[in-house]
PDB file of C-alpha atoms in Angstrom:
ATOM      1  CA  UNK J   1     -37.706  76.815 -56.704  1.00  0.00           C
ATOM      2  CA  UNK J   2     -40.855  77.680 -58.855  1.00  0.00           C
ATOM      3  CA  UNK J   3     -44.098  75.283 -57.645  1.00  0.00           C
ATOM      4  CA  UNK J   4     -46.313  74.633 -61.070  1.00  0.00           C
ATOM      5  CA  UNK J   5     -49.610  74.605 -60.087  1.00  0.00           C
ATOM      6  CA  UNK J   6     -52.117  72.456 -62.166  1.00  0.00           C
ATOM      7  CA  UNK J   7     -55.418  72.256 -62.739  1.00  0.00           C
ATOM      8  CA  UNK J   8     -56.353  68.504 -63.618  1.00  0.00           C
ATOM      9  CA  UNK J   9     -59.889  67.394 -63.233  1.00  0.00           C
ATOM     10  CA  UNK J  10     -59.896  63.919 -61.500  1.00  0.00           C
ATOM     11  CA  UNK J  11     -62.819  61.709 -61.191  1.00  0.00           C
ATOM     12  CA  UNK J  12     -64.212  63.308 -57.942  1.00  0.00           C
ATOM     13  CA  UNK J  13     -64.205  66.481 -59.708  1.00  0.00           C
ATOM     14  CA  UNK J  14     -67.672  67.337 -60.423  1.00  0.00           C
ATOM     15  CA  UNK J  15     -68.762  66.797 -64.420  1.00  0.00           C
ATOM     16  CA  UNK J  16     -69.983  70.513 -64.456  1.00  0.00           C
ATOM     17  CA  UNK J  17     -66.847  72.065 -63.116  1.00  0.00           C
ATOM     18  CA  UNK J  18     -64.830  71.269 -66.507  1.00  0.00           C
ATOM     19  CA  UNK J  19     -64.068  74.418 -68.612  1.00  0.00           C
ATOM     20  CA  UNK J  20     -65.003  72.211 -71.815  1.00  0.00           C
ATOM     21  CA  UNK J  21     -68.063  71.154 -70.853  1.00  0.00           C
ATOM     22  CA  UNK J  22     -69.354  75.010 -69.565  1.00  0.00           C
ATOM     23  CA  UNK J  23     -68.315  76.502 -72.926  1.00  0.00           C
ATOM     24  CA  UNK J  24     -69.716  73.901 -74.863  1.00  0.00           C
ATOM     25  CA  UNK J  25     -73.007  74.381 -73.038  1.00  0.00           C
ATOM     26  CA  UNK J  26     -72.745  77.664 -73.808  1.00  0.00           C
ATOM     27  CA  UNK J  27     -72.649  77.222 -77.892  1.00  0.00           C
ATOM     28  CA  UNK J  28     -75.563  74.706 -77.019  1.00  0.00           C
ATOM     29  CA  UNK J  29     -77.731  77.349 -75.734  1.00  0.00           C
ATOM     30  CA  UNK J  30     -76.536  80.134 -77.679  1.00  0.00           C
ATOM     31  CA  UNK J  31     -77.457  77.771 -80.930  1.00  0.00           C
ATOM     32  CA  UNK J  32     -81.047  77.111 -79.712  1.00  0.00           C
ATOM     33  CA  UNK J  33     -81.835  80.679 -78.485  1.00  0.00           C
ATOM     34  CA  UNK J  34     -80.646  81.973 -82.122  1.00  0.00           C
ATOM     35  CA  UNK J  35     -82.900  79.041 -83.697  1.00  0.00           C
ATOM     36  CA  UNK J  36     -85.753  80.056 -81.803  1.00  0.00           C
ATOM     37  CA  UNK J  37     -85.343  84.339 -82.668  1.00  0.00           C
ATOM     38  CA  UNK J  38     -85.714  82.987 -86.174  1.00  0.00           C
ATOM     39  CA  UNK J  39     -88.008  80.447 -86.383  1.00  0.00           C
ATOM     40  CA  UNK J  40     -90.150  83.825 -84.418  1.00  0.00           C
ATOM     41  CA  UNK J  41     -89.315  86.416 -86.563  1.00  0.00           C
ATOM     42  CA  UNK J  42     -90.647  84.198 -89.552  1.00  0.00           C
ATOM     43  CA  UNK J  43     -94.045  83.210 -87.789  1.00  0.00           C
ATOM     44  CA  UNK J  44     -94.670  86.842 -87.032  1.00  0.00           C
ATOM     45  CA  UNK J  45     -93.661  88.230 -90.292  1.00  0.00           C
ATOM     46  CA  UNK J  46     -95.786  85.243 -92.438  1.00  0.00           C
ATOM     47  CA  UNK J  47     -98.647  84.456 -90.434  1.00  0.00           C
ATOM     48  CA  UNK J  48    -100.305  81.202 -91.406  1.00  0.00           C
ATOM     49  CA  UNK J  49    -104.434  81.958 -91.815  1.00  0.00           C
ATOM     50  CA  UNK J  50    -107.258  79.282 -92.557  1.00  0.00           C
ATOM     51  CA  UNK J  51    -110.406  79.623 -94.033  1.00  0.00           C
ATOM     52  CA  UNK J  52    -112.397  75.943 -94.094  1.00  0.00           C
ATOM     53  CA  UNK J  53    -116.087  75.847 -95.363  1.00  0.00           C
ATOM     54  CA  UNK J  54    -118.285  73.662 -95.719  1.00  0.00           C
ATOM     55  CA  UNK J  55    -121.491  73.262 -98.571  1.00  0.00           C
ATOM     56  CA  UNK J  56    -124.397  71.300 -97.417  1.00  0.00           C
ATOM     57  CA  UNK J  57    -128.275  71.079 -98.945  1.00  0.00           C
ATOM     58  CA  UNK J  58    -131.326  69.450 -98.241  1.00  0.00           C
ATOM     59  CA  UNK J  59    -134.986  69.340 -99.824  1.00  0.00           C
ATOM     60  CA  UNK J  60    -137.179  72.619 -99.137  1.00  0.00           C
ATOM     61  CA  UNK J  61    -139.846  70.227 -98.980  1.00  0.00           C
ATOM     62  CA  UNK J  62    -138.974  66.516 -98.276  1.00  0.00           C
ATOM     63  CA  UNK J  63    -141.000  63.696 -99.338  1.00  0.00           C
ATOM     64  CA  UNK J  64    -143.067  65.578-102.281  1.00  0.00           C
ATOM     65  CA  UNK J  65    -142.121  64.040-105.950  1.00  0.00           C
ATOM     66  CA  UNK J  66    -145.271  63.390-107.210  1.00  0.00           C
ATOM     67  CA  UNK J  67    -145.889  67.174-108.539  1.00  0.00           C
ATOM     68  CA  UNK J  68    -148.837  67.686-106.336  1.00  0.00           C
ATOM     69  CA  UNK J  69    -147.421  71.041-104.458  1.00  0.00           C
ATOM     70  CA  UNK J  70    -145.710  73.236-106.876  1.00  0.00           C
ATOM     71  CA  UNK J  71    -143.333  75.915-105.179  1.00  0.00           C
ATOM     72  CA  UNK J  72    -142.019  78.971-106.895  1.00  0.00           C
ATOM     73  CA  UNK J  73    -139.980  81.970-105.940  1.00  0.00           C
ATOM     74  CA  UNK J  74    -141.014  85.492-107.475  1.00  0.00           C
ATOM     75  CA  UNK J  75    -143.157  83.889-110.040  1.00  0.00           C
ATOM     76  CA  UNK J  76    -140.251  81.235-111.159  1.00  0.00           C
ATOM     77  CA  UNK J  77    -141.860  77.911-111.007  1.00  0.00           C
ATOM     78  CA  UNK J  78    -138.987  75.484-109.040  1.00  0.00           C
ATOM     79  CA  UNK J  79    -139.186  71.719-110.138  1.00  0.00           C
ATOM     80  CA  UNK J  80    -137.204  70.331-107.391  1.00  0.00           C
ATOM     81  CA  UNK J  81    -136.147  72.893-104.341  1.00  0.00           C
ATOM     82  CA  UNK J  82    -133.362  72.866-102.146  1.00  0.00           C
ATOM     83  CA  UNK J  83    -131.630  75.253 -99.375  1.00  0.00           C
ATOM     84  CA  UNK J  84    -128.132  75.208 -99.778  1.00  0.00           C
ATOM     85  CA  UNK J  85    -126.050  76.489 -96.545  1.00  0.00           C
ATOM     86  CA  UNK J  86    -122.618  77.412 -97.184  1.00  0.00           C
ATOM     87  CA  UNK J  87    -120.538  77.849 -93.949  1.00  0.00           C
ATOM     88  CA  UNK J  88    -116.983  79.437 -93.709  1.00  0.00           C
ATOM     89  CA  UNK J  89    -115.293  79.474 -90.834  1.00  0.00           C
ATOM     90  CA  UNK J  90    -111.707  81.155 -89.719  1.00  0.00           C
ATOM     91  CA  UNK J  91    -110.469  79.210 -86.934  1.00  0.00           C
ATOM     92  CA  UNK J  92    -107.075  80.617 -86.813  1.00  0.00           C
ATOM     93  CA  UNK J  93    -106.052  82.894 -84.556  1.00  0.00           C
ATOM     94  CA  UNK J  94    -106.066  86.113 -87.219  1.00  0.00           C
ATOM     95  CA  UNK J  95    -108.251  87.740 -89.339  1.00  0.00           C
ATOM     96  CA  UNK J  96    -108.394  87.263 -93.118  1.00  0.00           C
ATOM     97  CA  UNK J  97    -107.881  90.703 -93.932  1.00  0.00           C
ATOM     98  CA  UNK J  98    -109.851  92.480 -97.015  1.00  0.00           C
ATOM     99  CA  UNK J  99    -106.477  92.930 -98.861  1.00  0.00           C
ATOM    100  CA  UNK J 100    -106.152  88.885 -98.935  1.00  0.00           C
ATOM    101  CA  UNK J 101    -108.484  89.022-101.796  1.00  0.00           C
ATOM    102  CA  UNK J 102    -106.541  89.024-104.787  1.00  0.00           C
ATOM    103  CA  UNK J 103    -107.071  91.511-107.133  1.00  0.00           C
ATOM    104  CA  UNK J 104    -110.883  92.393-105.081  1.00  0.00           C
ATOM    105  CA  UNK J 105    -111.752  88.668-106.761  1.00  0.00           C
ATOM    106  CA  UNK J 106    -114.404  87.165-104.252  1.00  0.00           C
ATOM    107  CA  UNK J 107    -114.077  83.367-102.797  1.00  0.00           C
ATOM    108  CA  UNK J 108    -116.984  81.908-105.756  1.00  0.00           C
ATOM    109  CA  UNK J 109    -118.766  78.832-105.084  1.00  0.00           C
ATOM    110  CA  UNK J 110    -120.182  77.335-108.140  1.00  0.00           C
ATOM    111  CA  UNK J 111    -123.402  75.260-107.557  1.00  0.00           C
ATOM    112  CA  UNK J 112    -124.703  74.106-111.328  1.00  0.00           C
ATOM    113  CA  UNK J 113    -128.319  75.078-110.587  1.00  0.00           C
ATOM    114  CA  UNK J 114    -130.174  76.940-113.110  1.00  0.00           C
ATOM    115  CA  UNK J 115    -131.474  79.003-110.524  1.00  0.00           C
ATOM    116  CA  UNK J 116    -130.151  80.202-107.298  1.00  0.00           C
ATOM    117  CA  UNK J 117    -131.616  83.199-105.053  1.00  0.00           C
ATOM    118  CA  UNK J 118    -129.347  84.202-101.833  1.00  0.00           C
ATOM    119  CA  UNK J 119    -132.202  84.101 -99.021  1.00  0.00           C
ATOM    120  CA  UNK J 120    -130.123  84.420 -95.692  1.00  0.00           C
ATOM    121  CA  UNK J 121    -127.086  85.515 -94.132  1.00  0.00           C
ATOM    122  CA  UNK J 122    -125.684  85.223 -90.473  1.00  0.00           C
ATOM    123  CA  UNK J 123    -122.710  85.420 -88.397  1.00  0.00           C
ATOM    124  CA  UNK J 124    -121.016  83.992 -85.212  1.00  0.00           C
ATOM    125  CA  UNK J 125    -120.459  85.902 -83.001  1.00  0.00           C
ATOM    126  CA  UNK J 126    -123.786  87.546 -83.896  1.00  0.00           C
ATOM    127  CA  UNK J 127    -121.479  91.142 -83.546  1.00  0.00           C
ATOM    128  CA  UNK J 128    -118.945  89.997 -86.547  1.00  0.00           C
ATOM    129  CA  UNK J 129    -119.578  91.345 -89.824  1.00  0.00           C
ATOM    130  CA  UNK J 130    -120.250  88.782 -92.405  1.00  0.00           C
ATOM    131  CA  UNK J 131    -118.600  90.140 -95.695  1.00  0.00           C
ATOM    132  CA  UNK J 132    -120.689  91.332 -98.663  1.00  0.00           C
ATOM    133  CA  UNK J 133    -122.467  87.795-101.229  1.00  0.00           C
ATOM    134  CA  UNK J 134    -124.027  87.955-104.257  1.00  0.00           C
ATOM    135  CA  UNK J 135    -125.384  85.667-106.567  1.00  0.00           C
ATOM    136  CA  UNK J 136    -124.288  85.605-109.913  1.00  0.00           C
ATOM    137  CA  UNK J 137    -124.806  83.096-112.758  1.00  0.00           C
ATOM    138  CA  UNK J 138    -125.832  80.261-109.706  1.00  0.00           C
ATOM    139  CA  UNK J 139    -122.573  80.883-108.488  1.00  0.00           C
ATOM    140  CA  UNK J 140    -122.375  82.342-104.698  1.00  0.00           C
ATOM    141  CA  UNK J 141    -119.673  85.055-104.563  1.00  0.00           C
ATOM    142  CA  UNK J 142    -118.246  86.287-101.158  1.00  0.00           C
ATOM    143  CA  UNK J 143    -116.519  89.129-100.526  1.00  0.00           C
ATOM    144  CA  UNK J 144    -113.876  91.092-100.266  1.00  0.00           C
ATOM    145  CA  UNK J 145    -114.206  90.915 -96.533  1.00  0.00           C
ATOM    146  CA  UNK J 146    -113.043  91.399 -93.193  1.00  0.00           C
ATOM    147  CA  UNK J 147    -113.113  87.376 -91.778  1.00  0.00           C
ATOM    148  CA  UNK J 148    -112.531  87.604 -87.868  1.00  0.00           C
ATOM    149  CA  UNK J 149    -110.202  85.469 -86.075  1.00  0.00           C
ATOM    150  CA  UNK J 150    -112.768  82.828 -84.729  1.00  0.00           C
ATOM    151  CA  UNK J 151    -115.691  83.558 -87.141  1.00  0.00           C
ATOM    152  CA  UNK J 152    -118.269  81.776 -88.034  1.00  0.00           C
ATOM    153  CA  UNK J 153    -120.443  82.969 -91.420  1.00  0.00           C
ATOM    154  CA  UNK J 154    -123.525  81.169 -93.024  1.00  0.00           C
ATOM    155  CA  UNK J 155    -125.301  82.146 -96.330  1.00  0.00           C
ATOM    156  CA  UNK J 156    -128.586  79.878 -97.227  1.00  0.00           C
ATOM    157  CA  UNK J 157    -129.086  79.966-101.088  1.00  0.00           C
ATOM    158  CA  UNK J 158    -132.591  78.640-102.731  1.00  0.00           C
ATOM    159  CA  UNK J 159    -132.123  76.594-105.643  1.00  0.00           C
ATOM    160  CA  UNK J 160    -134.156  74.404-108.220  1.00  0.00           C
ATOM    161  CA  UNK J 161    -132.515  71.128-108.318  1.00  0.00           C
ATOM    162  CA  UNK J 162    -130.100  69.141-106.251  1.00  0.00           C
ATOM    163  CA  UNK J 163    -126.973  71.352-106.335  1.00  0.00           C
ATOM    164  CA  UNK J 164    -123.399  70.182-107.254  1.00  0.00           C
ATOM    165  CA  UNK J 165    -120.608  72.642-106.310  1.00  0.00           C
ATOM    166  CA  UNK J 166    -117.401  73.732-106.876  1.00  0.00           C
ATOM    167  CA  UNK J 167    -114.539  76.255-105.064  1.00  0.00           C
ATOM    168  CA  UNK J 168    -112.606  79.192-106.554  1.00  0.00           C
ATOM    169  CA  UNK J 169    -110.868  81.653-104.828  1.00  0.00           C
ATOM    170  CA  UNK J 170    -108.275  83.895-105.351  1.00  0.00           C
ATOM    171  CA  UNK J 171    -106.928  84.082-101.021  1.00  0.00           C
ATOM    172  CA  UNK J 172    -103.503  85.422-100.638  1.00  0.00           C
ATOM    173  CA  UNK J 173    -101.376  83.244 -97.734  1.00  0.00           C
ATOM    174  CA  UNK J 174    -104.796  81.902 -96.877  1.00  0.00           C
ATOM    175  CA  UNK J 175    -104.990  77.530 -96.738  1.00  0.00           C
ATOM    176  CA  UNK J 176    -108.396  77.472 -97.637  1.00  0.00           C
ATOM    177  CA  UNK J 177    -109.845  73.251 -96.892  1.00  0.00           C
ATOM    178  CA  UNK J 178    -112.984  72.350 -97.695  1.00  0.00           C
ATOM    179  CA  UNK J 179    -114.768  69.942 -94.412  1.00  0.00           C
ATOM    180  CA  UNK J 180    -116.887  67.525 -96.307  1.00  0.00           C
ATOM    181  CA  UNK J 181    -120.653  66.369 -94.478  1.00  0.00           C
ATOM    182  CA  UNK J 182    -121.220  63.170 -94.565  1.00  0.00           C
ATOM    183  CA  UNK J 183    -124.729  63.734 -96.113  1.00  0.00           C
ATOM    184  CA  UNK J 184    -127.322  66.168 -97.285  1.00  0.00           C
ATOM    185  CA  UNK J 185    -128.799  67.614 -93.844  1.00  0.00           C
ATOM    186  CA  UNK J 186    -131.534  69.558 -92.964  1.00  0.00           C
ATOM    187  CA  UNK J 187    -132.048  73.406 -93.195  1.00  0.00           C
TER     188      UNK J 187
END
């Protein structure tokens, strides 16, 4: 008569030769690949950027309280001088764009000085562009800008007294962290 053949899987089969196990391998695979397109389609399409800075100051002139230098700046007498250094730094891997101001608003830094003069400004790599600062009101306004991937931009503001300060910006899809120093350092 008619000879059924079989297909049983018996213990000296090999694991891998199973129908079961191949197609659910397949959904497996097929599950992780289609994780992975989207999990890269929404990193391309909202790119994380960082902006940290950091505000240090120190004494013009260290040591001198006792009034016998007096220092001023375009005839403004200054009781008690300090350089402030603001640093901001993009270490991600793409630019902060000009369009990631808000509205053209600038990233402010409020120091609480009644007088503040911008005196320097530098970039690293020396090539980059640092974007436009002002000073306004003792408050140190930056940008709109171009801020290259990898960027490194000082400004060095004069001021009369020992400076407090305060952030405000305006960065669209920007984490913007301030990195504390651990004291007042040298110019």
């Amino acid at each position: 008569m008619y000879d059924v053949l079989t297909t049983q899987t018996t213990a000296s089969d090999s694991f891998y030769a199973a129908d079961t196990v191949v197609a659910a391998a397949g959904v497996v695979a097929t599950v992780v690949v289609g994780w992975l397109g989207i999990w890269a389609v929404l990193h391309v399409a909202h790119p994380r950027r960082r902006l940290t800075y950091t505000v240090t100051y120190a004494p013009l002139v260290p040591g001198v309280h006792d009034g016998s230098l007096v220092i001023s700046h375009n005839g403004t007498p200054l009781a008690d001088p300090h350089m402030v250094t603001v640093t901001l730094t993009n270490p991600g891997r793409r630019d902060i764009a000009s369009s990631a101001f808000d509205r053209g608003e600038p990233f402010r830094i409020r120091l609480a000085v009644p007088y503040a003069k911008l005196t320097k400004t530098a970039s690293e790599p020396s090539d980059a562009q640092a974007p436009p600062a002002r000073v306004r009101d003792a408050e140190l306004r930056i940008g709109p800008g171009r801020l290259g991937s990898g960027t490194t931009v000082t400004y060095q503001v004069l001021v009369d007294t020992v400076p407090t300060h305060e952030c405000r910006h305006s960065l669209l899809d920007v984490q913007v962290q301030c990195v504390s120093a651990s004291s007042p350092s040298m110019v």
